PDB file of C-alpha atoms in Angstrom:
ATOM      1  CA  MET M  19      23.669  56.624 -96.184  1.00  0.00           C
ATOM      2  CA  ILE M  20      20.078  56.981 -97.393  1.00  0.00           C
ATOM      3  CA  THR M  21      17.107  57.242 -95.063  1.00  0.00           C
ATOM      4  CA  ILE M  22      13.388  57.486 -95.656  1.00  0.00           C
ATOM      5  CA  THR M  23      11.277  59.665 -93.356  1.00  0.00           C
ATOM      6  CA  PRO M  24       7.476  60.080 -93.253  1.00  0.00           C
ATOM      7  CA  ALA M  25       7.697  63.866 -93.663  1.00  0.00           C
ATOM      8  CA  GLY M  26      10.340  63.985 -96.376  1.00  0.00           C
ATOM      9  CA  GLY M  27       8.232  63.573 -99.494  1.00  0.00           C
ATOM     10  CA  THR M  28       7.660  60.375-101.418  1.00  0.00           C
ATOM     11  CA  PRO M  29      10.210  57.609-100.953  1.00  0.00           C
ATOM     12  CA  ALA M  30      11.276  57.903-104.604  1.00  0.00           C
ATOM     13  CA  GLU M  31      11.827  61.678-104.190  1.00  0.00           C
ATOM     14  CA  GLN M  32      13.812  61.150-100.996  1.00  0.00           C
ATOM     15  CA  ILE M  33      16.030  58.492-102.645  1.00  0.00           C
ATOM     16  CA  HIS M  34      16.524  60.697-105.684  1.00  0.00           C
ATOM     17  CA  ASP M  35      17.343  63.815-103.663  1.00  0.00           C
ATOM     18  CA  GLN M  36      19.706  62.057-101.298  1.00  0.00           C
ATOM     19  CA  ILE M  37      21.663  60.262-104.050  1.00  0.00           C
ATOM     20  CA  ARG M  38      21.796  63.530-106.015  1.00  0.00           C
ATOM     21  CA  GLY M  39      23.144  65.244-102.914  1.00  0.00           C
ATOM     22  CA  LEU M  40      25.779  62.555-102.387  1.00  0.00           C
ATOM     23  CA  ILE M  41      26.950  62.970-105.995  1.00  0.00           C
ATOM     24  CA  THR M  42      26.970  66.746-106.039  1.00  0.00           C
ATOM     25  CA  THR M  43      28.884  66.963-102.736  1.00  0.00           C
ATOM     26  CA  GLY M  44      31.446  64.475-103.996  1.00  0.00           C
ATOM     27  CA  GLN M  45      30.555  61.773-101.437  1.00  0.00           C
ATOM     28  CA  LEU M  46      29.791  59.479-104.367  1.00  0.00           C
ATOM     29  CA  ALA M  47      32.579  59.612-106.967  1.00  0.00           C
ATOM     30  CA  ALA M  48      32.520  59.077-110.698  1.00  0.00           C
ATOM     31  CA  ASP M  49      32.296  55.364-111.590  1.00  0.00           C
ATOM     32  CA  GLU M  50      31.283  54.457-108.035  1.00  0.00           C
ATOM     33  CA  ARG M  51      28.828  51.584-108.072  1.00  0.00           C
ATOM     34  CA  LEU M  52      25.481  51.963-106.361  1.00  0.00           C
ATOM     35  CA  PRO M  53      23.528  49.108-104.795  1.00  0.00           C
ATOM     36  CA  SER M  54      21.244  47.172-107.078  1.00  0.00           C
ATOM     37  CA  VAL M  55      17.625  48.265-107.216  1.00  0.00           C
ATOM     38  CA  ARG M  56      16.588  45.180-105.283  1.00  0.00           C
ATOM     39  CA  GLN M  57      19.310  45.533-102.677  1.00  0.00           C
ATOM     40  CA  LEU M  58      18.594  49.219-101.979  1.00  0.00           C
ATOM     41  CA  ALA M  59      14.841  48.527-101.884  1.00  0.00           C
ATOM     42  CA  ALA M  60      15.362  45.760 -99.319  1.00  0.00           C
ATOM     43  CA  ASP M  61      17.727  47.945 -97.274  1.00  0.00           C
ATOM     44  CA  LEU M  62      15.174  50.798 -97.177  1.00  0.00           C
ATOM     45  CA  GLY M  63      12.057  48.662 -96.901  1.00  0.00           C
ATOM     46  CA  VAL M  64      10.485  50.038-100.100  1.00  0.00           C
ATOM     47  CA  ALA M  65       9.305  48.466-103.332  1.00  0.00           C
ATOM     48  CA  PRO M  66      11.902  47.888-106.032  1.00  0.00           C
ATOM     49  CA  GLY M  67       9.892  50.077-108.383  1.00  0.00           C
ATOM     50  CA  THR M  68      10.403  53.004-106.045  1.00  0.00           C
ATOM     51  CA  VAL M  69      14.189  52.702-106.262  1.00  0.00           C
ATOM     52  CA  ALA M  70      14.014  52.095-110.013  1.00  0.00           C
ATOM     53  CA  LYS M  71      12.003  55.311-110.396  1.00  0.00           C
ATOM     54  CA  ALA M  72      14.648  57.306-108.486  1.00  0.00           C
ATOM     55  CA  TYR M  73      17.510  55.742-110.443  1.00  0.00           C
ATOM     56  CA  LYS M  74      15.712  56.429-113.747  1.00  0.00           C
ATOM     57  CA  ALA M  75      15.265  60.121-112.794  1.00  0.00           C
ATOM     58  CA  LEU M  76      18.944  60.373-111.927  1.00  0.00           C
ATOM     59  CA  GLU M  77      19.860  58.766-115.249  1.00  0.00           C
ATOM     60  CA  SER M  78      17.710  61.378-117.072  1.00  0.00           C
ATOM     61  CA  GLU M  79      19.722  64.061-115.242  1.00  0.00           C
ATOM     62  CA  ALA M  80      22.948  62.463-116.499  1.00  0.00           C
ATOM     63  CA  LEU M  81      24.096  61.673-112.962  1.00  0.00           C
ATOM     64  CA  LEU M  82      23.856  57.862-113.162  1.00  0.00           C
ATOM     65  CA  ILE M  83      24.388  55.277-115.850  1.00  0.00           C
ATOM     66  CA  THR M  84      23.084  51.710-115.772  1.00  0.00           C
ATOM     67  CA  ARG M  85      24.632  48.962-117.854  1.00  0.00           C
ATOM     68  CA  ILE M  86      23.599  45.319-117.898  1.00  0.00           C
ATOM     69  CA  GLY M  87      26.219  43.344-116.068  1.00  0.00           C
ATOM     70  CA  ALA M  88      27.990  46.449-114.734  1.00  0.00           C
ATOM     71  CA  GLY M  89      25.185  47.738-112.528  1.00  0.00           C
ATOM     72  CA  THR M  90      24.332  51.337-111.801  1.00  0.00           C
ATOM     73  CA  ARG M  91      27.235  53.746-111.391  1.00  0.00           C
ATOM     74  CA  VAL M  92      27.825  57.439-111.008  1.00  0.00           C
ATOM     75  CA  ARG M  93      28.352  58.807-114.503  1.00  0.00           C
ATOM     76  CA  ARG M  94      31.789  60.134-115.343  1.00  0.00           C
ATOM     77  CA  GLY M  95      31.526  63.877-115.574  1.00  0.00           C
ATOM     78  CA  ALA M  96      28.716  64.138-113.021  1.00  0.00           C
ATOM     79  CA  ALA M  97      29.801  67.500-111.701  1.00  0.00           C
ATOM     80  CA  SER M  98      30.225  68.005-108.025  1.00  0.00           C
ATOM     81  CA  THR M  99      29.173  71.246-106.405  1.00  0.00           C
ATOM     82  CA  PRO M 100      31.958  73.590-105.274  1.00  0.00           C
ATOM     83  CA  ALA M 101      32.762  73.230-101.589  1.00  0.00           C
ATOM     84  CA  SER M 102      31.819  76.843-100.831  1.00  0.00           C
ATOM     85  CA  ILE M 103      28.292  76.268-102.153  1.00  0.00           C
ATOM     86  CA  VAL M 104      27.929  73.028-100.194  1.00  0.00           C
ATOM     87  CA  ALA M 105      29.038  74.845 -97.001  1.00  0.00           C
ATOM     88  CA  ALA M 106      26.599  77.689 -97.608  1.00  0.00           C
ATOM     89  CA  ALA M 107      23.775  75.185 -98.270  1.00  0.00           C
ATOM     90  CA  ARG M 108      24.566  73.335 -95.053  1.00  0.00           C
ATOM     91  CA  THR M 109      24.487  76.620 -93.125  1.00  0.00           C
ATOM     92  CA  LEU M 110      21.172  77.622 -94.708  1.00  0.00           C
ATOM     93  CA  SER M 111      19.704  74.149 -94.062  1.00  0.00           C
ATOM     94  CA  ALA M 112      20.702  74.264 -90.410  1.00  0.00           C
ATOM     95  CA  ALA M 113      19.336  77.764 -89.953  1.00  0.00           C
ATOM     96  CA  GLY M 114      16.069  76.840 -91.650  1.00  0.00           C
ATOM     97  CA  ARG M 115      15.601  73.773 -89.465  1.00  0.00           C
ATOM     98  CA  ALA M 116      16.432  75.793 -86.354  1.00  0.00           C
ATOM     99  CA  GLU M 117      13.713  78.275 -87.281  1.00  0.00           C
ATOM    100  CA  GLY M 118      11.250  75.488 -88.013  1.00  0.00           C
ATOM    101  CA  LEU M 119      10.946  76.211 -91.723  1.00  0.00           C
ATOM    102  CA  GLU M 120       9.997  73.594 -94.286  1.00  0.00           C
ATOM    103  CA  ILE M 121      12.318  72.895 -97.232  1.00  0.00           C
ATOM    104  CA  GLU M 122       9.769  74.386 -99.653  1.00  0.00           C
ATOM    105  CA  GLU M 123      10.020  77.733 -97.821  1.00  0.00           C
ATOM    106  CA  ILE M 124      13.834  77.653 -97.995  1.00  0.00           C
ATOM    107  CA  ILE M 125      13.662  76.881-101.705  1.00  0.00           C
ATOM    108  CA  ARG M 126      11.212  79.778-102.202  1.00  0.00           C
ATOM    109  CA  ILE M 127      13.617  82.135-100.416  1.00  0.00           C
ATOM    110  CA  VAL M 128      16.585  81.010-102.501  1.00  0.00           C
ATOM    111  CA  ARG M 129      14.580  81.397-105.732  1.00  0.00           C
ATOM    112  CA  ALA M 130      13.540  84.920-104.681  1.00  0.00           C
ATOM    113  CA  MET M 131      17.126  85.867-103.972  1.00  0.00           C
ATOM    114  CA  TRP M 132      18.410  84.359-107.211  1.00  0.00           C
TER     115      TRP M 132
END
């Protein structure tokens, strides 16, 4: 479900952003267990510290919780984004890619419109 690309930012940022997206779109549910740091690092071909950094950032955003013996799970109450917002974001993402825009440009446009 998670992929690392050379042009997508640092591996830790990509892992963070993709897991955050999976949670906010409801593809990862509350209490769902994530792979261990070592397992995800091995799967993605990155250092365990890279995955740990992403998990730690998601914990600080109250999206994940890690407990010894229970692993890392999606925190109960991690709010998912309304379906209409997800659909609009998908449409904007597709349009931006079709026009050859970078994500930073799309974010700038959304901030300006906000």
